[in-house]
Coordinates of C-alpha atoms in Angstrom, one line a residue:
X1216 CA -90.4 -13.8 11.6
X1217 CA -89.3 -10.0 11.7
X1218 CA -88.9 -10.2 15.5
X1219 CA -86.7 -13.6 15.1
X1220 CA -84.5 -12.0 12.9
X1221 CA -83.8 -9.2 15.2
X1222 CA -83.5 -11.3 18.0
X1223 CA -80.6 -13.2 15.9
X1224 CA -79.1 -9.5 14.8
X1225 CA -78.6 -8.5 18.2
X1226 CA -76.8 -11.8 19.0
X1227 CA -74.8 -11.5 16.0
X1228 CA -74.0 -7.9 17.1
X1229 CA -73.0 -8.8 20.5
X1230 CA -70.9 -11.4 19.5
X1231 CA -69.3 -9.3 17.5
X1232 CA -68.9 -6.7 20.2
X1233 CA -67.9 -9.3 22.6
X1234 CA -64.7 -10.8 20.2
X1235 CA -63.6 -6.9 19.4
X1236 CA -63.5 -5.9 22.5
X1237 CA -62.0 -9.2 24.1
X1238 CA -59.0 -8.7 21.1
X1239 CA -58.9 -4.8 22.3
X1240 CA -58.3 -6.6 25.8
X1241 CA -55.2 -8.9 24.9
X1242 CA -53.7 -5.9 23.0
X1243 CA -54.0 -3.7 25.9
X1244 CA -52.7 -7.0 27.8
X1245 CA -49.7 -8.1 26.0
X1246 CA -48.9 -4.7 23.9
X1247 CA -49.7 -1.5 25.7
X1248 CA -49.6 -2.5 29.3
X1249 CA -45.2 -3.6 28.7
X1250 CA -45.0 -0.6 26.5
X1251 CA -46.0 1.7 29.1
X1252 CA -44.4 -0.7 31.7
X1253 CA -41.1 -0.2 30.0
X1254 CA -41.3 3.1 29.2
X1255 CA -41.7 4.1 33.5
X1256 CA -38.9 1.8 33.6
X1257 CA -36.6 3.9 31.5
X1258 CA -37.7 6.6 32.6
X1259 CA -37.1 5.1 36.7
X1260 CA -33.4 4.0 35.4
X1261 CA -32.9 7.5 33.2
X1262 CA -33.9 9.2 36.6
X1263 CA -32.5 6.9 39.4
X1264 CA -29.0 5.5 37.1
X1265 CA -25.9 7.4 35.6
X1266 CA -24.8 7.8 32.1
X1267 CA -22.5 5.6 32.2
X1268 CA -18.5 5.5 30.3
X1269 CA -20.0 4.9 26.9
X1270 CA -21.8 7.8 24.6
X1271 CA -22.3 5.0 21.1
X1272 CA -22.3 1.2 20.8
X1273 CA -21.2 0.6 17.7
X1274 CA -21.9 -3.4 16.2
X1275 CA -19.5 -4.8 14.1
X1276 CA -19.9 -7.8 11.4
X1277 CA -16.3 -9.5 10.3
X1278 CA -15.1 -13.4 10.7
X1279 CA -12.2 -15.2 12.2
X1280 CA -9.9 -13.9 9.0
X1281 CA -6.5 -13.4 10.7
X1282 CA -6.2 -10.0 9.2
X1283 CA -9.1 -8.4 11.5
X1284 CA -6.9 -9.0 14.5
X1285 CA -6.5 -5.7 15.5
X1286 CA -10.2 -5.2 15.1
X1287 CA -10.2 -8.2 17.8
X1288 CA -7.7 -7.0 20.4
X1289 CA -7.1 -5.9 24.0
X1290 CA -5.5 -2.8 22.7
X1291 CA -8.3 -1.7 20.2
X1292 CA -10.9 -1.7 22.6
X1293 CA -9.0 0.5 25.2
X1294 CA -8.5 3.1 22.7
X1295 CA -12.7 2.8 22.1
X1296 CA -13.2 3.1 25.5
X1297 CA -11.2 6.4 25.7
X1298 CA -12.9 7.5 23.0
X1299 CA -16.4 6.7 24.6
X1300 CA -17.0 3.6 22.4
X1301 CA -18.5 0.3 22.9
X1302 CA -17.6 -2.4 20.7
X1303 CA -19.4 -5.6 19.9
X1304 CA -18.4 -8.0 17.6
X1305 CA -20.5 -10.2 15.2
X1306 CA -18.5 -13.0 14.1
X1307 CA -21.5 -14.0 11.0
X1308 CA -18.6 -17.1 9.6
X1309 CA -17.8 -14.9 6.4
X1310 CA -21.7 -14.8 5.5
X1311 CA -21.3 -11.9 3.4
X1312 CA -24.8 -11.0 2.3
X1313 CA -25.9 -11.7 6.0
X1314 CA -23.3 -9.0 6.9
X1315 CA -25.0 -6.3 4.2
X1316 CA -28.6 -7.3 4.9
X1317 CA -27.6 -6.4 8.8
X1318 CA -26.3 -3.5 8.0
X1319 CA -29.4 -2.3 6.1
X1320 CA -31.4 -3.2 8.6
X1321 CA -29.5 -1.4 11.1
X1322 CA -28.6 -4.4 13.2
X1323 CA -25.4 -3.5 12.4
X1324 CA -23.5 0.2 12.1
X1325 CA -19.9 -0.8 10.3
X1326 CA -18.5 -4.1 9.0
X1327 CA -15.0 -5.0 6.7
X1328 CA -15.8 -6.3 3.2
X1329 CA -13.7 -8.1 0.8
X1330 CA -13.6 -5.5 -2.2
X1331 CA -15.5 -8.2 -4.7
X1332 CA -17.4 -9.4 -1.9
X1333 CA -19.2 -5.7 -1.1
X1334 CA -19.7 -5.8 -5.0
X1335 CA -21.1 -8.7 -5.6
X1336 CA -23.6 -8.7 -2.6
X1337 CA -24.7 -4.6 -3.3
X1338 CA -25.0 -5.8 -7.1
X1339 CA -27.1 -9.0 -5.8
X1340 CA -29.3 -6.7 -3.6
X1341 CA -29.6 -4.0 -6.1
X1342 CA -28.1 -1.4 -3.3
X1343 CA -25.5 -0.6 -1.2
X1344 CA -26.3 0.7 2.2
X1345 CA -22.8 1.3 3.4
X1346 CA -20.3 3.0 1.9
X1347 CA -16.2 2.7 2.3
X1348 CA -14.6 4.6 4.8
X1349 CA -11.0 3.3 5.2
X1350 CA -8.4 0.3 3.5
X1351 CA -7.8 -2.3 6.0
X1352 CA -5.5 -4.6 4.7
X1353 CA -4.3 -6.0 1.6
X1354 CA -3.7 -9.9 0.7
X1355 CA 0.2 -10.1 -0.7
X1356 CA 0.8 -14.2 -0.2
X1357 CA -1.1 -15.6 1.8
X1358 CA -4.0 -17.2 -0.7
X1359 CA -2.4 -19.1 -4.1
X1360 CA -3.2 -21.3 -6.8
X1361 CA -0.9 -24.8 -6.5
X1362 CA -0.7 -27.4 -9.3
X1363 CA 1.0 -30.3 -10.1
X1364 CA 4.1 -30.0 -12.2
X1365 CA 3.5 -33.2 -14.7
X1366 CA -0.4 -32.0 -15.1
X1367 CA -0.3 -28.2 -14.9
X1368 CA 3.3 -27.0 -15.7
X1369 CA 2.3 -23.5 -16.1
X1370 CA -0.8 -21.1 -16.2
X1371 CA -1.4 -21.8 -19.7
X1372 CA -1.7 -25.0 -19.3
X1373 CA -5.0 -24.8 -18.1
X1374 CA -6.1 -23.8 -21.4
X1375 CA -7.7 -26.6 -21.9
X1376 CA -11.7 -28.1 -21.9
X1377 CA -11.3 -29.9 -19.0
X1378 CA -9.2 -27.9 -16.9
X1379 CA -10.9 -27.2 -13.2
X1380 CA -10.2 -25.4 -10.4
X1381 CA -10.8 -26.7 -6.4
X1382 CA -11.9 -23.9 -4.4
X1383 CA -14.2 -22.7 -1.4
X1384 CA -16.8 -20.7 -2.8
X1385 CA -16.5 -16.7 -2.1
X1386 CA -13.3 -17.0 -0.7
X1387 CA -10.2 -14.8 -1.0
X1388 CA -8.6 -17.9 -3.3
X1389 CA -12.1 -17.9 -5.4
X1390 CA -11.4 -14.3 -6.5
X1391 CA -8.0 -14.8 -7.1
X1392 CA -8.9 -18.0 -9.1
X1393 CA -10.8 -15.2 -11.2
X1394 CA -8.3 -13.0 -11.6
X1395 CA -6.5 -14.9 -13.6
X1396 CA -9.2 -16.3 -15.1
X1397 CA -9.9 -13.0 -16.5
X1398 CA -6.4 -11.5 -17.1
X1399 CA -4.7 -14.1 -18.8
X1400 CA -6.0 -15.6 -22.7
X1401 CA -7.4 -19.2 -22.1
X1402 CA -9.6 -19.5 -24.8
X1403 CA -10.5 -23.3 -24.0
X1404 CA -10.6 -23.2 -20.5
X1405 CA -14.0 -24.0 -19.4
X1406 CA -16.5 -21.0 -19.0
X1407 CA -19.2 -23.2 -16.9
X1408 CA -18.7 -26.0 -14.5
X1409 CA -14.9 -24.9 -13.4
X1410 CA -15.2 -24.9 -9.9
X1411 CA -15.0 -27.7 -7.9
X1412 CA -16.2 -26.9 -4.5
X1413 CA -14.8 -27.3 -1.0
X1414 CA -15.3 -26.4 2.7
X1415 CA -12.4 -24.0 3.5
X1416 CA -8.7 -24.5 2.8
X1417 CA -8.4 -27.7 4.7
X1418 CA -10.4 -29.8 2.5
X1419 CA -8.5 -28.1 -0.4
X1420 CA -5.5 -29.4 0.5
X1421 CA -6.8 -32.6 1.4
X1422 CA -8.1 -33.3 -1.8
X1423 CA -4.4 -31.9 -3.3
X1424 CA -3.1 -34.4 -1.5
X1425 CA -5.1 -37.6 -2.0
X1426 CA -5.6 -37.0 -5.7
X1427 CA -4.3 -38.0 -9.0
X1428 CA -5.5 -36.1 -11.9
X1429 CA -5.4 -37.5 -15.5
X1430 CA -6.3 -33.5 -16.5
X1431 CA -5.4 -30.3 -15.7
X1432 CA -6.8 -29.2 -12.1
X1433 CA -5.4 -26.7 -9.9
X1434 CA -6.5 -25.7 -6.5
X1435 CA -6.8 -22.5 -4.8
X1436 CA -5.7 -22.6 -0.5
X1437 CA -4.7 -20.5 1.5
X1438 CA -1.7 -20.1 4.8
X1439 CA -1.0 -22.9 6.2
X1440 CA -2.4 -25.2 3.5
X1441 CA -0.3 -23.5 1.1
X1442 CA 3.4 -23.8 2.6
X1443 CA 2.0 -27.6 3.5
X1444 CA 1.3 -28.1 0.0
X1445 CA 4.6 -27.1 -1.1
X1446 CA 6.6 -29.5 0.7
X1447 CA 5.4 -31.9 -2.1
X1448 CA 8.2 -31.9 -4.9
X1449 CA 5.8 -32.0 -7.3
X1450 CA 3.7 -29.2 -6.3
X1451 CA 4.4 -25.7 -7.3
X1452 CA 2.8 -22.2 -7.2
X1453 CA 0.7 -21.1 -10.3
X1454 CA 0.0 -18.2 -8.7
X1455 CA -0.1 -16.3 -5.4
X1456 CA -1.3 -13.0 -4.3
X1457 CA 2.0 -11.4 -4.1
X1458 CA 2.0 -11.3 -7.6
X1459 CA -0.9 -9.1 -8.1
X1460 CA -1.8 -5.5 -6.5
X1461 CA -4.8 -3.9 -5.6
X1462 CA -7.5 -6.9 -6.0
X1463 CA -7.9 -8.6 -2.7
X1464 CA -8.2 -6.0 -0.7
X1465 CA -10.4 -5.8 2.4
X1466 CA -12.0 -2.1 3.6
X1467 CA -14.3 -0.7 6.6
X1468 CA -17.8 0.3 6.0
X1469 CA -20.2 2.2 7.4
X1470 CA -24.2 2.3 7.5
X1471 CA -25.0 5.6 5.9
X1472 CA -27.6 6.7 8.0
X1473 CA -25.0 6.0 10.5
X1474 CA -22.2 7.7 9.4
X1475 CA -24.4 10.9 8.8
X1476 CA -25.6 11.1 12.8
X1477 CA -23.2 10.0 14.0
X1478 CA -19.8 11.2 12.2
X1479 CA -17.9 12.1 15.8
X1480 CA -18.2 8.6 16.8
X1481 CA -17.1 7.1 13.2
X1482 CA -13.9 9.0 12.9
X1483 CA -13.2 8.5 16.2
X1484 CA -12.9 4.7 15.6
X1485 CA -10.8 4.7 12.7
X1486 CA -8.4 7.2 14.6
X1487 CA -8.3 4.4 17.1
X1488 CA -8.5 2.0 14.7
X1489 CA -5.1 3.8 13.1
X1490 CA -3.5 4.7 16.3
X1491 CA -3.2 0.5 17.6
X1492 CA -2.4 -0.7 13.7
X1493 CA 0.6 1.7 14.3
X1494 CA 1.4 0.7 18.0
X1495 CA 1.3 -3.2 16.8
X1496 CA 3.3 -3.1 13.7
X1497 CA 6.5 -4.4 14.9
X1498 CA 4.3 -7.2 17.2
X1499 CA 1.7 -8.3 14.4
X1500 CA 3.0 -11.5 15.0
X1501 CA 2.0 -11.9 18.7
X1502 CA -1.0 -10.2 17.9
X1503 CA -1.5 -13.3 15.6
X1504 CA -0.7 -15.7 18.0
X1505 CA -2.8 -14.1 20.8
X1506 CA -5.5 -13.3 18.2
X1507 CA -5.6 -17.3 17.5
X1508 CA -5.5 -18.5 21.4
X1509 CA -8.6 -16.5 21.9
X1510 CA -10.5 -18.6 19.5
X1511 CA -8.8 -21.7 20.7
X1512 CA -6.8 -22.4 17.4
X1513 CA -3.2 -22.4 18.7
X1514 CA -0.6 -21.7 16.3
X1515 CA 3.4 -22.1 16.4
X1516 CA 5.4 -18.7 16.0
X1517 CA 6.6 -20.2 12.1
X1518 CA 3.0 -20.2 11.5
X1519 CA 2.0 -16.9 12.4
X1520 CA 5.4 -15.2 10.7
X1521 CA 4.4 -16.8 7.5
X1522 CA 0.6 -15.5 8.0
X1523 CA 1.9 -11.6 8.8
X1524 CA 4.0 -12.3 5.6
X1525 CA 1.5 -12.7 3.3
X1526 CA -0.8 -9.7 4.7
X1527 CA -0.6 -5.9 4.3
X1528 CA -1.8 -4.2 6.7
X1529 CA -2.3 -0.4 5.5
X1530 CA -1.1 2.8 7.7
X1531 CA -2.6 6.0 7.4
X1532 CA -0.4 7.7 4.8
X1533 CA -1.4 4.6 2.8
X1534 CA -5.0 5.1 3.2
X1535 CA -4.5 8.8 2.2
X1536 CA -2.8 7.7 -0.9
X1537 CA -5.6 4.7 -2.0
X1538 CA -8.1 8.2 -1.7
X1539 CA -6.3 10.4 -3.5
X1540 CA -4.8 12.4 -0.7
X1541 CA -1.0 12.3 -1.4
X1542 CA 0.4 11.6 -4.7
X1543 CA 1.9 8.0 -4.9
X1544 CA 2.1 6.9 -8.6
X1545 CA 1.2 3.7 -9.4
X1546 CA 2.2 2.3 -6.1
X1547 CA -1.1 2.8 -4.6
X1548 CA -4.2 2.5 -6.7
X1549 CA -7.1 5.1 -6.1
X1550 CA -9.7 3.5 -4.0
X1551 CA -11.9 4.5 -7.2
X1552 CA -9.6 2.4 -9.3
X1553 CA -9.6 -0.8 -7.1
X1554 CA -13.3 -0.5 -7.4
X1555 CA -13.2 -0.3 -11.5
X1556 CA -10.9 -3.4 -11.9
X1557 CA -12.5 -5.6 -9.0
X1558 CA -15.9 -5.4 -11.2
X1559 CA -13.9 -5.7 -14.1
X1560 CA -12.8 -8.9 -13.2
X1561 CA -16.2 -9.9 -11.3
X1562 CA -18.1 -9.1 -15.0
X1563 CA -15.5 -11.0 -17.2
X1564 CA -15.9 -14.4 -15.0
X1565 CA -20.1 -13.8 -14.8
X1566 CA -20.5 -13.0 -11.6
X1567 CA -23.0 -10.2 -12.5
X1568 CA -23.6 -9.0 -15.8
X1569 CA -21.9 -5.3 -16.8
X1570 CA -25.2 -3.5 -17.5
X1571 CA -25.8 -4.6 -13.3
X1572 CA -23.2 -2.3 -12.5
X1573 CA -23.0 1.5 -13.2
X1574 CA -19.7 2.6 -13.6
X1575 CA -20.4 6.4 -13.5
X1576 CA -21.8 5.9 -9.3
X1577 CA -18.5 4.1 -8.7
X1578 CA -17.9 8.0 -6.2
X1579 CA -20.7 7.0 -4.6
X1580 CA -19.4 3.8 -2.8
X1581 CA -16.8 5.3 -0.7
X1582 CA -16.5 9.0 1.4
X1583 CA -13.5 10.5 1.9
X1584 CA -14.6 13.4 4.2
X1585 CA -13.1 11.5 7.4
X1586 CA -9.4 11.0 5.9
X1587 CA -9.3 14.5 4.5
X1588 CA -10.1 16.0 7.3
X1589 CA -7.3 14.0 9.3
X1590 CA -4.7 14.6 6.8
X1591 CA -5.4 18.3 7.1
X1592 CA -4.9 18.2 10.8
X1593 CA -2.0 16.4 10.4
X1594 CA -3.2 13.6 12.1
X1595 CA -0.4 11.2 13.2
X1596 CA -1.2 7.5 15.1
X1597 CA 1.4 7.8 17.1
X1598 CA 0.3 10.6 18.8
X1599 CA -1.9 9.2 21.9
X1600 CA -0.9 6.2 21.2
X1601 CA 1.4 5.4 24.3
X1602 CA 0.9 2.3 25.9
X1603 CA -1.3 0.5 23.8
X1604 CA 1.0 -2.4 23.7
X1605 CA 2.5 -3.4 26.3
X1606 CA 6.4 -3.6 26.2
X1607 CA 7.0 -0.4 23.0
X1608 CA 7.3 3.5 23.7
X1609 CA 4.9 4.4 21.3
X1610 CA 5.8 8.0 19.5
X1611 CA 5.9 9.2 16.5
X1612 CA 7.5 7.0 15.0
X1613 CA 7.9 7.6 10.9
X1614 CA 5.2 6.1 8.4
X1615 CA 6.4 5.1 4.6
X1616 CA 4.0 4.4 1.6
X1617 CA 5.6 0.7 0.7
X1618 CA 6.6 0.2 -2.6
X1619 CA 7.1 -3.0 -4.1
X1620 CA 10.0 -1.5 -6.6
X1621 CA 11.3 -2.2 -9.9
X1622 CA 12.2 -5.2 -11.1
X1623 CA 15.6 -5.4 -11.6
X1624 CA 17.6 -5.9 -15.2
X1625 CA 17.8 -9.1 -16.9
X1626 CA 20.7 -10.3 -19.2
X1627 CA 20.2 -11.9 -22.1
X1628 CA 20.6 -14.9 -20.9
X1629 CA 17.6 -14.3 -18.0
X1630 CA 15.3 -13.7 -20.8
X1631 CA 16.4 -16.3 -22.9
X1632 CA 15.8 -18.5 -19.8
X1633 CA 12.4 -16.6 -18.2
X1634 CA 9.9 -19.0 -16.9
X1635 CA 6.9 -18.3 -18.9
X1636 CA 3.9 -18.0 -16.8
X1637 CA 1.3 -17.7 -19.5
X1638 CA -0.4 -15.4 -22.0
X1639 CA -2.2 -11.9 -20.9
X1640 CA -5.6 -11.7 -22.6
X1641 CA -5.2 -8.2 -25.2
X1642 CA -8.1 -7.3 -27.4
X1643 CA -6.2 -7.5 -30.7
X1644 CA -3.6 -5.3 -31.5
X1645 CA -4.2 -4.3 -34.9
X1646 CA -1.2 -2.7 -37.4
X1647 CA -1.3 -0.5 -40.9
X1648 CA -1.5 -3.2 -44.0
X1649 CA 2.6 -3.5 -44.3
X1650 CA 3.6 -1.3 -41.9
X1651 CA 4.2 -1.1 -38.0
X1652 CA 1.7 2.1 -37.5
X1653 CA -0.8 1.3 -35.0
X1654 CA -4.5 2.3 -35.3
X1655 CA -6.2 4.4 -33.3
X1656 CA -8.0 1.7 -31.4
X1657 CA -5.0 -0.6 -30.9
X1658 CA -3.0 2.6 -28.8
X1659 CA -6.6 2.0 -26.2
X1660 CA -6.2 -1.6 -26.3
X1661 CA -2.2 -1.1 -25.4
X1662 CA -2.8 1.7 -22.8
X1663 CA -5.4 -0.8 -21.1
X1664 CA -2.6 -3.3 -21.2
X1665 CA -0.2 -1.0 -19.3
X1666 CA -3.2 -0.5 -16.4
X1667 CA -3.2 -4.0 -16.1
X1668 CA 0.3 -4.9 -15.8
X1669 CA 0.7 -1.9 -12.7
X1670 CA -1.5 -4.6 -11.3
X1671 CA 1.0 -8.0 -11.9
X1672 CA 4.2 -5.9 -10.2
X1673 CA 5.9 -9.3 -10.5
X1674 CA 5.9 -10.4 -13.7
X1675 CA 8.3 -9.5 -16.5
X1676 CA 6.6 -8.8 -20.4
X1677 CA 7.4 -10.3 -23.7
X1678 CA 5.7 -8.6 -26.7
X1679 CA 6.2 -11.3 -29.3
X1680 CA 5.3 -9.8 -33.0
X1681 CA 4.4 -12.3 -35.0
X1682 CA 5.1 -13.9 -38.9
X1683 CA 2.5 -14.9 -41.5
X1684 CA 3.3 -18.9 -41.8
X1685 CA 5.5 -19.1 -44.9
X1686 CA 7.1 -16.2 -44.3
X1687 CA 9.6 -16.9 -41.8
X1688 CA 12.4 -17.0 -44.2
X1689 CA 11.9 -13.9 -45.4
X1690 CA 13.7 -11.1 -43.8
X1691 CA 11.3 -8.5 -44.5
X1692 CA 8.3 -10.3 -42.9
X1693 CA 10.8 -10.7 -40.0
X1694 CA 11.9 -7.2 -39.6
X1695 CA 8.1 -6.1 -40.0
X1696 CA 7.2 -8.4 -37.1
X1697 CA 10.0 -7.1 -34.7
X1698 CA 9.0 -3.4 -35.7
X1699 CA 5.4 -4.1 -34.7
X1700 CA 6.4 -5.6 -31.6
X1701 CA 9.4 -2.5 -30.7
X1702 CA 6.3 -0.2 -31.4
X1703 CA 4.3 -2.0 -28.8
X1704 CA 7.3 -1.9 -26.3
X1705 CA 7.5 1.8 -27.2
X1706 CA 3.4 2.8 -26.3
X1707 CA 3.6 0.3 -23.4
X1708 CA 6.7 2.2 -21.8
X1709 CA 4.7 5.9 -22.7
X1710 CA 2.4 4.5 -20.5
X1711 CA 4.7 3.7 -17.5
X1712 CA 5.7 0.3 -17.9
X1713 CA 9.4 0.2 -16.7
X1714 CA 11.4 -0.6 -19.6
X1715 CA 13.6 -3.2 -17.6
X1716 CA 10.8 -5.2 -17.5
X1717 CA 10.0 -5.5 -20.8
X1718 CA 11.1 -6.9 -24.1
X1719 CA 10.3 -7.5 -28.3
X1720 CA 10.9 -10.4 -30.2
X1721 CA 9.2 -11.7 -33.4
X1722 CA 8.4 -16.0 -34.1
X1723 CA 6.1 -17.6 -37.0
X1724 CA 2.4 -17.5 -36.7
X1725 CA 0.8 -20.7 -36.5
X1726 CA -1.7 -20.2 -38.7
X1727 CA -2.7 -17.3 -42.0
X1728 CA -5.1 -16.3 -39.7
X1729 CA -4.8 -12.2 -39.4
X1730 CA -4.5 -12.7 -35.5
X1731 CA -0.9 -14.4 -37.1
X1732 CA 0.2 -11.1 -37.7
X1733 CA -0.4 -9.5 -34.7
X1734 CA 1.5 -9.3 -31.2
X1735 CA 1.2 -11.2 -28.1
X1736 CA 2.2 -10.7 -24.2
X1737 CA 4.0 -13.7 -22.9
X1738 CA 4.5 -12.7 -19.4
X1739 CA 6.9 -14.7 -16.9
X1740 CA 9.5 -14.9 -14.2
X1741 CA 12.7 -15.6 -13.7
X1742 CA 13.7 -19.6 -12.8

């Protein structure tokens, strides 16, 4: 028995050895044998070849967005090539998380974000492995909100249960629909089940078109859907993104590691980058047009006008203004602030809850080494930028911060007649029992207000102090409501709101509530 079970050991054993070493074998096969094979083979080409015209590849995630054209063209790449640079381009169709997931992996070394979007998919992730190097462009028109006159007269009038909104999920127009959702008081308007999906702009407008509401639905397109969607008498705009600043804004990132090894490279490309946005600015049009050709979408010369129109591309004195580098008021927001008020807005709609996102690291999202240092060598795009464009001079041509300005003066008569838009959602503004003296917490609330209108440049302000029902006979209830609402005009304007845009009145509360006694902020627009 003792000598069979040996017997059986051994064979055991030498099966064993037999399947170890026949696995060692197809490792040494398929593994280590085209490891070493390629590595002679490098070392053969490293030995045998020549360096070559390009020290970094450098792989790039965007989508077919009109406003990455000059990321897309001719003259782009010859200004990489100069530099050393090899672009490729990874068209991903938008897929934003797709885009940051490459770019952890290293799959990919720099990609443009939406603002919201690079928020919402580091808060999803729980991390952010690229961080803000330079503002790319800025949406001023070409995304808006359309409704039906009889149905949806003004914003307001989607204060209502069963209001909706037809979109294409995290699209430019999505976040817009949130702005408003979250800057304007629409108590009743739906907090779940708004959205009323669609594929892309297209489909928006087809369904725009073919429908006929019995409730209050608006739908958010974008250029050319929107100027198609106007020739409808009955269509109008609720709201576009002229009329806000600072929110849909795209920017270029970078992979940290990256940026750290290799910083040459990096700031190289968004001197490039700098030097063909200023060498196209008079021919952003053609750009368009060639930019569409090259993806077989042809468009007519209207069509790419109105599309240039509704995008801001930003120059270099504007980027050193978004970072703090040259003072600029409250025309340009600090990259810092766009940040603050694009979660703002992304945590009052529930896109991610507030405790998801820590305010305090907001520094830690963007690097401004690269545009300090080119602001203090007195970097200027058109320098070396000859002959990126075939048919201009190039030069140094001069580059403005551009301002939106004022709004101009209204009679008495305008205001009487302003087109009221709707309601701006204020935490409650809270007054002194009998007397116009705000508290301490009401100044914050006001002082928030006045951030929040810089960011609605269009829209003019009525602060409307209202009467207890059952008062509005009585004159001193009257004057008390007026002084509360001068008082509000008065912090509001302490806080930079222009004073031509802005005006008090007092009407009857609706109700005894204490919210009655209060003010509001009607904003609106001239007809």
């Amino acid at each position: 028995m003792k000598g069979r079970r040996t017997v059986k050991s051994i064979i055991i054993a030498a099966f064993l050895w037999i399947t170890i070493l026949g696995c060692i074998a197809v490792l040494v096969k398929y593994l280590v044998i085209p490891q070493v094979r390629n590595i002679r083979e490098d070392f053969l080409a490293g030995q045998t070849g020549s360096g070559g015209q390009y020290q970094h590849v450098i792989r790039f995630g965007l989508d077919n967005f009109s406003g990455y054209c000059i990321l897309r063209s001719s003259g782009f790449r010859k200004q990489l090539k100069e530099q050393g640079i090899k672009l490729v381009l990874n068209d991903d169709g938008a897929d934003y998380p797709r885009r940051l997931k490459a770019l952890q992996r290293g799959k990919l070394q720099m990609a443009v974000f939406p603002i919201n979007s690079f928020l919402q998919c580091g808060v999803a992730k729980g991390s952010f492995p690229a961080t803000i190097v330079y503002v790319l462009d800025e949406t001023v028109g070409a995304d808006a909100i359309i409704g039906y006159k009889s149905r949806v007269e003004n914003i307001q009038s989607l204060n209502d249960s069963s209001a909706q909104i037809v979109l294409t999920p995290d699209s430019p127009s999505e976040f817009l629909a949130r702005i408003m959702l979250a800057n304007f008081n629409l108590p009743e308007f739906p907090s779940n089940n708004w959205i009323v999906k669609a594929d892309g702009s297209a489909e928006v407008y087809d369904r725009f078109r073919t429908e006929q509401p019995s409730t209050p639905i608006a739908y958010a397109m974008w250029e050319p859907e929107v100027s198609k969607a106007l020739e409808n008498p009955e269509a109008h705009v609720l709201l576009d993104s002229s009329m806000v600043k600072g929110y849909i804004v795209d920017v270029l990132v970078v992979e940290r590691s990256f940026l750290i090894e290799n910083y040459d490279a990096v700031k190289a490309f968004i001197e490039a980058y700098a030097r063909t946005a200023f060498a196209y600015q008079d021919k952003m049009s053609d750009l368009i047009i060639e930019d569409s050709e090259a993806s077989q979408n042809t468009i007519s010369k209207d069509q790419a006008l109105k599309i240039v129109k509704g995008i801001q591309w930003k120059n270099t004195l504007e980027n050193f203004a978004h970072f703090g580098l040259q003072p600029s008021f409250h025309s340009f927001d600090n990259i810092e602030d766009i940040l603050l008020k694009v979660s703002d807005v992304l945590v009052k709609t529930g896109m991610f809850e507030e405790s998801q996102f820590a305010q305090e690291d907001l520094t830690d999202l963007y690097f401004d080494k690269i545009l300090r240092e080119m602001k203090s060598d007195g970097f200027h795009p058109g320098e070396a930028s000859l002959n990126i464009v075939q048919g201009t001079s190039g030069g140094l041509g001069q580059e403005t911060l551009r301002d939106r300005g004022n709004l101009r003066q209204l009679s008495e008569e305008q205001w009487e007649g302003l087109q009221q838009v709707g309601e701006f959602q204020v935490d409650p503004i809270r007054f002194g029992r009998g007397t116009s003296r705000l508290n301490v917490q009401s100044r914050h609330h006001l002082r928030d207000l006045a951030e929040t209108l810089h960011s609605w440049p269009e829209y003019y302000v009525q602060v409307i102090g209202r009467v207890r029902s059952g008062n509005e006979d009585n004159p001193l209830a009257l004057s008390l409501a007026k002084e509360r609402a001068r008082e509000a005009v008065r912090v509001l304007v302490e806080n930079g709101i222009e004073e031509e845009r802005i005006r008090s009145s007092a009407e009857m509360g609706d109700s005894n509530s204490a919210d009655s006694q209060t003010v509001s902020f009607v904003v609106g627009r001239p007809q």
